[in-house]
Amino acid sequence: MKKGFSMLFMVCFLCSIAQGAYAKENSPDLAPQAKSAVLIERDTGKILYEKNSDEQLPPASMTKIMTMILIMEALDEGKLKLSDKVRTSEYAASMGGSQIFLEPGEEMTADEMLRGIAIGSGNDASVAMAEHLGGSEEGFVDLMNKKAGELGLKNTHFENTTGLPEKGHYSTAHDMAIMGKELLKYESITSYTGKYEDYLRTDTDKKFWLVNTNRLVKFYPGVDGVKTGFTNEAKYCLTATAKKGNMRVIAVVMGAETPKDRNSQVTKMLDYAFSQYQTHPLYERNEVIGVEKVSKGSDQSVNLVTSEPISLLTKKGESTKNVTKEVIPKKNLAAPLKKGDVLGMLVLKKDGDIVAKSPLTAEKDIEPAGWWSLFKRVMSDFTKAG
């Protein structure tokens, strides 16, 4: 089984290389004023355009995409509530650059902090949330790098939660697109990243106006995220997402000289994607795909569910016929299992070629069965056998 998973991974890796080569050879130059760029379709991750997409560069405030991933993951797992109060330390309040001007000891809800990060790019809010979830910024950065490893991001390393310049803090256009893909699994995130303006401290005399640093949210129909970035070192950067009909795409530009260059090149990429391609949705996130037996568990089986939306991508007008589904489960599942544990892989093939793959996860926790439950099962099986 392990050999089968290894072979599947290698085939998919080669497919991704082929996709990148296809994009490079057949796409127009959509980002001539950027150091690097990439355009992907969200559900499949297929590369539609790329330019130096694996070049390690400073990501500036696009770093906060990973910060938001960990916040949304904590919300999804019940480790954090939007109503939870988050206290601002003196260190968090001291952050320079973009900020929402938190004061030492000031408390805001996680919802307000998330708005401060997603809309206003608040460095102070990012550090306050990092300390709340990770115990310290350093502890949270460890979680960021661990998550980057889980996502297979080999050209990304974080030194902070904000994107402020620091040696050894880097990413790539490709890795930023994958982070955007992961963040967009949580559908509610666009209610933050897609909002052009908002207010904090509305019930005080210090009412604070938030304006989205991503102006395309207002000026390009369908754009509802994700995050801008700028430092003198990184220049102007943007990971943007837009949805039209069934299709959502992610465009990344790094190292543009001006905000106008950044936005115009992202606009070109979005226009190209929506004019040339179409998405065919197949499964929603958390949809049950299969059932597998679990040994020594409180439940004797577990549902395998999709970990993200799953679709097929085609050139406009191409057929989606002859698509087959294959579920490859892990063998010998045993309790305990946690909700979200990867328990298998869903592979979609068209005319025998792999066109999409996605992890399948546990629908819920499965605790170990007590000795009495196990005894009754053994007796039940013994009685049936008799």
XYZ file of C-alpha atoms in Angstrom:
386
model
C 0.000 0.000 0.000
C 2.876 2.335 0.892
C 4.427 1.597 -2.501
C 1.095 2.424 -4.174
C 0.889 5.793 -2.409
C 4.496 6.535 -3.429
C 3.775 5.712 -7.067
C 0.620 7.846 -6.984
C 2.567 10.778 -5.512
C 5.244 10.487 -8.229
C 2.667 10.383 -11.020
C 0.907 13.449 -9.608
C 4.242 15.240 -9.198
C 5.114 14.585 -12.835
C 1.651 15.799 -13.837
C 2.218 19.053 -11.968
C 5.540 19.537 -13.775
C 3.810 18.925 -17.083
C 1.092 21.421 -16.171
C 3.720 24.032 -15.353
C 5.519 23.385 -18.635
C 2.236 23.638 -20.534
C 1.426 26.934 -18.860
C 4.865 28.334 -19.632
C 4.888 27.327 -23.289
C 1.324 28.206 -24.215
C 0.451 31.331 -22.207
C 1.109 34.959 -23.139
C 3.443 37.015 -20.962
C 0.934 38.251 -18.399
C 3.322 39.691 -15.811
C 6.235 41.427 -17.576
C 6.768 43.937 -14.737
C 6.942 41.343 -11.927
C 9.928 39.425 -10.582
C 7.747 36.338 -10.321
C 4.113 35.387 -10.800
C 1.759 32.439 -10.962
C -1.884 31.814 -11.822
C -3.735 28.710 -10.620
C -7.286 27.392 -10.545
C -8.254 26.968 -6.903
C -10.002 23.596 -6.819
C -7.536 21.641 -8.964
C -4.414 23.681 -8.267
C -3.634 23.537 -11.986
C -1.087 26.128 -13.116
C -2.441 28.327 -15.911
C 0.513 30.715 -16.077
C 3.841 31.079 -14.304
C 6.958 33.224 -14.364
C 9.907 32.392 -12.084
C 7.298 30.983 -9.700
C 9.831 29.059 -7.575
C 12.191 32.006 -6.994
C 12.640 32.681 -3.275
C 11.639 36.277 -2.506
C 10.479 38.282 0.529
C 6.664 37.976 0.729
C 6.100 41.072 2.901
C 2.566 41.125 4.380
C 1.426 38.223 2.215
C 2.966 36.316 5.143
C -0.325 36.983 6.912
C -2.013 34.425 4.629
C -0.333 31.716 6.716
C -1.235 33.605 9.903
C -4.876 33.555 8.786
C -4.690 29.857 7.834
C -3.771 28.952 11.397
C -6.484 31.228 12.793
C -9.139 29.656 10.550
C -7.860 26.163 11.360
C -8.187 26.903 15.090
C -11.737 28.158 14.537
C -12.597 25.079 12.457
C -11.256 22.728 15.141
C -13.057 24.529 17.972
C -9.816 25.697 19.615
C -10.850 29.326 19.076
C -14.147 31.201 18.938
C -14.747 34.466 17.142
C -16.118 35.865 20.383
C -12.964 35.018 22.378
C -11.233 38.046 23.855
C -7.615 38.499 22.766
C -5.360 40.672 24.896
C -2.652 42.867 23.372
C 0.806 42.572 24.889
C 3.295 45.435 24.984
C 5.315 43.621 22.342
C 2.325 43.247 19.990
C 1.429 46.916 20.474
C 4.989 47.933 19.573
C 4.802 46.569 16.018
C 5.573 49.135 13.339
C 4.366 49.267 9.764
C 0.691 48.646 9.024
C -1.285 48.549 12.259
C -4.656 49.096 13.870
C -2.978 50.968 16.747
C -3.653 48.482 19.518
C -2.621 49.668 22.975
C -0.916 47.470 25.593
C -3.591 45.642 27.549
C -6.332 46.404 25.007
C -8.691 43.538 24.293
C -10.522 42.791 21.076
C -12.464 39.731 19.989
C -10.848 37.245 17.632
C -13.364 38.451 15.038
C -12.141 42.042 15.370
C -8.498 40.978 15.286
C -9.123 38.925 12.150
C -10.734 41.942 10.482
C -7.723 44.001 11.477
C -5.427 41.466 9.810
C -7.443 40.646 6.694
C -8.608 44.167 5.835
C -6.104 46.499 7.472
C -3.012 44.242 7.402
C -2.410 45.019 11.068
C 0.989 43.831 12.254
C -0.042 44.431 15.848
C -3.201 42.337 15.417
C -1.159 39.548 13.781
C 1.239 39.346 16.711
C -1.579 39.541 19.275
C -3.331 36.572 17.615
C -0.022 34.704 17.310
C 0.626 35.084 21.030
C -2.943 34.034 21.835
C -2.744 30.837 19.764
C 0.946 29.970 20.002
C 1.828 31.251 23.458
C 4.404 33.568 21.882
C 5.201 34.855 18.409
C 8.100 32.402 18.261
C 5.796 29.507 19.152
C 3.327 30.580 16.491
C 6.099 30.910 13.876
C 7.008 27.285 14.628
C 3.406 26.365 13.824
C 3.598 28.379 10.605
C 6.695 26.531 9.444
C 5.186 23.198 10.463
C 2.092 23.965 8.395
C 4.271 24.988 5.457
C 5.903 21.569 5.675
C 2.522 19.834 5.755
C 1.515 21.714 2.605
C 4.723 20.668 0.849
C 6.073 24.210 0.562
C 9.778 23.572 0.040
C 10.734 27.179 -0.746
C 9.103 28.921 2.203
C 10.438 29.764 5.631
C 8.981 32.150 8.180
C 10.754 34.173 10.854
C 7.737 36.243 11.948
C 3.961 36.512 11.583
C 3.872 39.911 9.889
C 6.215 39.878 6.906
C 8.416 42.664 8.264
C 11.923 42.276 6.768
C 14.017 39.629 8.474
C 16.866 37.414 7.301
C 15.692 33.911 6.398
C 12.075 34.996 5.836
C 11.098 34.075 2.280
C 8.568 32.388 0.018
C 7.714 32.054 -3.678
C 4.801 32.923 -5.928
C 3.968 29.215 -6.238
C 4.029 28.644 -2.483
C 1.929 31.754 -1.852
C -0.675 30.421 -4.314
C -0.788 27.097 -2.440
C -1.238 28.980 0.835
C -4.063 30.953 -0.762
C -5.602 27.677 -1.910
C -5.444 26.314 1.640
C -6.905 29.467 3.193
C -9.822 29.476 0.767
C -10.894 26.032 2.023
C -12.510 28.028 4.806
C -15.337 29.676 2.899
C -16.061 32.263 5.583
C -12.614 33.851 5.146
C -13.797 35.857 2.135
C -16.300 37.672 4.359
C -13.144 39.246 5.833
C -10.706 39.441 2.913
C -13.455 40.503 0.488
C -14.664 43.466 2.527
C -13.470 46.823 1.205
C -14.030 48.820 4.390
C -15.074 48.280 7.993
C -14.780 49.843 11.434
C -13.264 48.846 14.770
C -13.961 50.310 18.227
C -17.361 51.465 16.998
C -18.712 52.008 20.526
C -15.853 54.246 21.629
C -14.485 57.688 20.847
C -11.576 55.934 19.081
C -13.597 54.563 16.162
C -11.100 53.217 13.611
C -11.706 53.025 9.862
C -10.332 49.971 8.036
C -9.777 50.185 4.275
C -8.715 47.086 2.375
C -5.155 47.310 1.106
C -6.314 45.175 -1.869
C -8.052 47.769 -4.034
C -9.111 45.109 -6.576
C -11.781 44.057 -4.050
C -13.610 47.216 -5.067
C -12.558 47.599 -8.679
C -12.516 44.051 -10.160
C -15.838 42.144 -10.091
C -15.461 38.823 -8.289
C -12.285 39.638 -6.333
C -12.777 38.817 -2.654
C -9.240 38.394 -1.321
C -6.616 37.613 -0.363
C -3.625 39.747 0.739
C -1.282 42.481 -0.417
C 2.300 43.069 0.651
C 4.893 45.817 0.456
C 8.311 46.540 1.874
C 11.226 48.360 0.241
C 12.907 44.985 -0.155
C 9.907 43.029 -1.467
C 8.387 45.835 -3.589
C 4.670 45.497 -4.361
C 3.175 42.021 -3.961
C -0.334 40.587 -4.122
C -2.009 37.224 -3.775
C -5.480 37.786 -5.205
C -8.460 35.522 -5.711
C -11.583 36.000 -7.779
C -14.643 33.890 -8.453
C -16.935 33.994 -11.470
C -19.641 31.369 -11.811
C -18.210 28.015 -10.710
C -14.591 29.021 -11.208
C -12.232 30.459 -8.600
C -8.661 31.348 -9.459
C -5.656 32.627 -7.527
C -3.118 35.034 -9.018
C 0.167 35.975 -7.354
C 2.526 38.792 -8.294
C 5.789 39.450 -6.438
C 8.276 42.286 -6.875
C 6.260 44.767 -8.941
C 7.686 48.297 -8.955
C 4.401 50.160 -8.370
C 0.893 49.404 -7.068
C -0.412 50.115 -10.572
C 1.938 47.514 -12.085
C 0.935 45.003 -9.424
C -2.800 45.449 -9.946
C -2.683 45.619 -13.751
C -0.735 42.359 -13.996
C -3.054 40.546 -11.602
C -5.995 41.873 -13.620
C -4.440 40.483 -16.821
C -4.049 37.070 -15.238
C -7.613 37.010 -13.948
C -8.974 38.094 -17.339
C -6.947 35.376 -19.034
C -8.192 32.638 -16.702
C -11.872 33.520 -17.001
C -11.741 33.927 -20.787
C -9.874 30.685 -21.530
C -10.950 28.129 -18.906
C -13.988 26.772 -17.103
C -14.465 24.785 -13.897
C -16.831 21.846 -13.460
C -17.633 21.312 -9.728
C -17.884 17.691 -8.585
C -17.778 17.666 -4.767
C -18.114 20.193 -1.977
C -15.865 20.263 1.087
C -16.841 17.746 3.815
C -18.864 15.602 1.396
C -18.916 11.874 2.292
C -17.055 9.823 -0.324
C -16.646 6.457 1.385
C -16.759 4.443 4.615
C -13.874 2.486 6.122
C -13.722 0.036 9.039
C -11.919 1.106 12.229
C -10.482 -1.442 14.636
C -10.749 -1.000 18.404
C -12.755 2.201 18.086
C -15.836 3.539 19.859
C -17.349 3.440 16.359
C -16.520 0.541 14.093
C -16.384 2.641 10.939
C -15.546 6.184 9.861
C -16.789 8.311 6.980
C -14.161 9.570 4.551
C -14.966 13.142 3.533
C -13.486 15.590 1.078
C -10.995 18.023 2.597
C -11.681 20.741 0.002
C -13.943 21.500 -2.974
C -13.113 19.207 -5.898
C -13.621 20.160 -9.517
C -12.399 19.500 -13.033
C -10.816 22.250 -15.098
C -11.034 22.338 -18.877
C -10.414 24.737 -21.687
C -13.696 26.368 -22.624
C -15.795 23.997 -24.702
C -13.892 20.808 -23.775
C -15.878 17.745 -22.691
C -15.882 16.263 -19.184
C -16.994 12.813 -20.331
C -15.109 9.629 -19.422
C -14.190 10.806 -15.919
C -13.775 8.010 -13.369
C -13.400 8.138 -9.578
C -11.026 6.017 -7.507
C -10.881 6.021 -3.691
C -7.545 4.815 -2.295
C -7.967 4.359 1.480
C -5.248 3.770 4.012
C -5.325 0.212 5.314
C -5.694 -1.090 8.860
C -7.300 1.993 10.388
C -7.309 1.875 14.172
C -8.547 4.196 16.914
C -7.862 6.827 18.022
C -8.609 8.967 14.965
C -9.077 12.725 14.919
C -11.413 14.732 12.734
C -9.383 15.897 9.753
C -6.850 13.040 9.827
C -5.908 12.076 6.265
C -7.255 8.568 5.700
C -6.980 8.208 1.942
C -6.919 9.846 -1.451
C -9.571 10.589 -4.056
C -8.204 10.325 -7.593
C -10.121 11.439 -10.670
C -9.077 10.206 -14.105
C -10.133 11.238 -17.584
C -9.378 8.786 -20.372
C -6.983 7.043 -17.987
C -4.974 10.167 -17.069
C -5.007 11.692 -13.570
C -6.759 15.055 -13.731
C -7.363 15.707 -10.024
C -6.349 14.307 -6.658
C -7.333 15.316 -3.147
C -6.893 13.970 0.397
C -9.865 12.330 2.122
C -10.148 12.922 5.858
C -11.965 11.585 8.918
C -15.427 13.106 9.351
C -15.212 13.004 13.152
C -13.139 11.851 16.119
C -13.103 8.114 16.820
C -12.037 7.367 20.385
C -10.640 3.992 21.510
C -13.360 1.601 22.632
C -13.539 0.619 26.302
C -12.701 -2.909 27.349
C -16.379 -3.750 27.971
C -17.351 -2.683 24.429
C -14.519 -4.738 22.975
C -15.548 -7.753 25.088
C -19.157 -7.523 23.881
C -18.001 -7.331 20.258
C -15.857 -10.427 20.679
C -18.758 -12.296 22.289
C -21.123 -11.114 19.551
C -18.749 -12.340 16.854
C -18.309 -15.636 18.714
C -22.098 -16.127 18.923
C -22.558 -15.386 15.225
C -19.795 -17.805 14.343
C -21.482 -20.494 16.427
